[in-house]
Amino acid sequence: MVFRDAFDAARVPHLAAIGGRWAQLAARDVYPEALRIPVDGLLARTVPAAGGRTG
């Protein structure tokens, strides 16, 4: 059985809603943006603000 044959759109409506745009969305290169978010968060915790302390 193939996934698309067993797919139940009622169980995952958000995924079903983008079904027609999947190729377009999957083709986007979001790696730099997705990596920047946690790195910025980690740096914000370790780099002291002006006059402040970390942690």
Coordinates of N, CA, C and O in Angstrom, one line a residue:
M1 N 0.8 -1.2 0.0 CA 0.0 0.0 0.0 C 0.9 1.3 0.0 O 1.9 1.3 0.7
V2 N 0.5 2.2 -0.8 CA 1.2 3.5 -0.9 C 0.6 4.5 0.0 O -0.6 4.5 0.3
F3 N 1.4 5.4 0.6 CA 0.9 6.4 1.6 C -0.3 7.1 1.0 O -1.3 7.3 1.7
R4 N -0.2 7.6 -0.2 CA -1.3 8.4 -0.7 C -2.6 7.6 -0.8 O -3.7 8.2 -0.8
D5 N -2.5 6.3 -0.9 CA -3.7 5.4 -0.9 C -4.4 5.3 0.4 O -5.6 5.1 0.6
A6 N -3.6 5.4 1.5 CA -4.1 5.3 2.8 C -4.3 6.6 3.5 O -4.7 6.7 4.7
F7 N -4.0 7.7 2.8 CA -4.1 9.1 3.4 C -5.5 9.4 3.8 O -6.4 9.3 2.9
D8 N -5.7 9.8 5.0 CA -7.0 10.3 5.4 C -7.0 11.8 5.7 O -6.5 12.2 6.8
A9 N -7.5 12.5 4.8 CA -7.4 14.0 4.9 C -8.2 14.5 6.1 O -7.8 15.6 6.7
A10 N -9.2 13.8 6.6 CA -9.9 14.2 7.8 C -9.1 14.2 9.0 O -9.3 14.9 10.0
R11 N -8.1 13.3 9.1 CA -7.2 13.2 10.2 C -6.1 14.2 10.3 O -5.6 14.6 11.3
V12 N -5.7 14.8 9.1 CA -4.7 15.8 9.0 C -5.1 16.9 8.0 O -4.5 17.0 7.0
P13 N -6.1 17.7 8.4 CA -6.6 18.7 7.5 C -5.6 19.8 7.1 O -5.7 20.3 6.0
H14 N -4.6 20.1 8.0 CA -3.7 21.1 7.6 C -2.7 20.6 6.5 O -2.4 21.3 5.5
L15 N -2.3 19.4 6.6 CA -1.5 18.8 5.6 C -2.3 18.6 4.3 O -1.8 18.9 3.2
A16 N -3.6 18.2 4.4 CA -4.4 18.1 3.2 C -4.6 19.4 2.5 O -4.7 19.5 1.3
A17 N -4.7 20.5 3.3 CA -4.9 21.8 2.7 C -3.7 22.3 1.8 O -4.0 23.0 0.8
I18 N -2.5 21.8 2.1 CA -1.4 22.3 1.2 C -1.1 21.3 0.2 O -0.1 21.4 -0.6
G19 N -1.8 20.2 0.1 CA -1.5 19.1 -0.9 C -1.2 19.6 -2.3 O -0.3 19.2 -2.9
G20 N -2.0 20.5 -2.8 CA -1.8 21.0 -4.1 C -0.6 21.9 -4.3 O -0.1 22.0 -5.4
R21 N -0.1 22.4 -3.2 CA 1.1 23.3 -3.3 C 2.3 22.6 -2.7 O 3.4 23.3 -2.6
W22 N 2.3 21.3 -2.5 CA 3.4 20.6 -1.8 C 4.7 20.8 -2.6 O 5.7 21.1 -2.0
A23 N 4.7 20.6 -3.9 CA 5.9 20.7 -4.7 C 6.5 22.1 -4.6 O 7.7 22.2 -4.4
Q24 N 5.7 23.1 -4.7 CA 6.2 24.5 -4.6 C 6.8 24.7 -3.2 O 7.8 25.3 -3.1
L25 N 6.1 24.3 -2.2 CA 6.6 24.5 -0.8 C 7.8 23.7 -0.5 O 8.7 24.2 0.2
A26 N 7.9 22.5 -0.9 CA 9.0 21.6 -0.6 C 10.3 22.1 -1.4 O 11.4 21.8 -0.9
A27 N 10.1 22.8 -2.5 CA 11.2 23.3 -3.3 C 11.9 24.5 -2.7 O 13.0 24.8 -3.0
R28 N 11.3 25.2 -1.7 CA 11.8 26.4 -1.1 C 13.1 26.0 -0.2 O 13.0 25.0 0.5
D29 N 14.1 26.7 -0.3 CA 15.3 26.5 0.5 C 15.1 27.3 1.8 O 15.4 28.5 1.8
V30 N 14.7 26.7 2.9 CA 14.5 27.4 4.1 C 15.6 27.1 5.2 O 15.5 27.5 6.3
Y31 N 16.6 26.3 4.7 CA 17.6 25.9 5.7 C 18.3 27.1 6.4 O 18.4 27.1 7.6
P32 N 18.8 28.1 5.7 CA 19.4 29.2 6.4 C 18.5 29.9 7.4 O 18.9 30.2 8.5
E33 N 17.3 30.1 7.0 CA 16.3 30.8 7.9 C 16.0 29.9 9.1 O 16.0 30.4 10.2
A34 N 15.8 28.6 8.8 CA 15.5 27.7 9.9 C 16.7 27.5 10.9 O 16.5 27.3 12.1
L35 N 17.9 27.6 10.4 CA 19.0 27.5 11.2 C 19.3 28.8 12.0 O 19.7 28.7 13.2
R36 N 19.0 29.9 11.5 CA 19.2 31.2 12.1 C 18.4 31.3 13.4 O 18.8 31.9 14.4
I37 N 17.2 30.8 13.4 CA 16.3 31.0 14.5 C 16.9 30.4 15.8 O 17.0 31.1 16.8
P38 N 17.2 29.1 15.9 CA 17.8 28.6 17.1 C 19.2 29.2 17.4 O 19.5 29.4 18.6
V39 N 20.0 29.5 16.4 CA 21.3 30.1 16.7 C 21.2 31.4 17.3 O 21.8 31.7 18.3
D40 N 20.3 32.2 16.8 CA 20.1 33.6 17.4 C 19.6 33.5 18.8 O 20.0 34.2 19.7
G41 N 18.7 32.5 19.1 CA 18.2 32.3 20.4 C 19.3 31.9 21.4 O 19.4 32.3 22.5
L42 N 20.2 31.0 20.9 CA 21.3 30.5 21.8 C 22.3 31.6 22.0 O 22.8 31.8 23.1
L43 N 22.6 32.4 21.0 CA 23.5 33.5 21.1 C 23.0 34.6 22.1 O 23.7 35.1 22.9
A44 N 21.7 34.8 22.0 CA 21.1 35.8 22.9 C 21.2 35.4 24.4 O 21.3 36.2 25.2
R45 N 21.3 34.1 24.6 CA 21.4 33.6 26.0 C 22.9 33.7 26.5 O 23.1 33.7 27.7
T46 N 23.8 33.7 25.5 CA 25.2 33.6 26.0 C 26.0 34.9 25.8 O 27.0 35.1 26.5
V47 N 25.6 35.8 25.0 CA 26.3 37.0 24.8 C 25.7 38.1 25.7 O 24.5 38.4 25.6
P48 N 26.5 38.6 26.6 CA 25.9 39.6 27.6 C 25.4 40.8 26.9 O 26.1 41.3 26.0
A49 N 24.3 41.3 27.3 CA 23.8 42.6 26.8 C 24.6 43.7 27.5 O 25.3 43.5 28.5
A50 N 24.6 44.9 26.9 CA 25.3 46.0 27.5 C 25.0 46.2 29.0 O 23.9 46.5 29.3
G51 N 26.0 45.9 29.8 CA 25.8 46.1 31.2 C 25.1 45.0 31.9 O 24.8 45.0 33.1
G52 N 24.7 43.9 31.2 CA 23.9 42.9 31.8 C 24.7 41.6 32.0 O 25.9 41.5 31.6
R53 N 24.1 40.6 32.6 CA 24.7 39.3 32.8 C 24.0 38.3 32.0 O 22.8 38.4 31.6
T54 N 24.6 37.2 31.7 CA 24.0 36.1 31.0 C 23.3 35.1 32.0 O 23.6 35.1 33.1
G55 N 22.4 34.3 31.4 CA 21.9 33.2 32.2 C 20.6 33.4 32.8 O 20.0 32.8 33.5

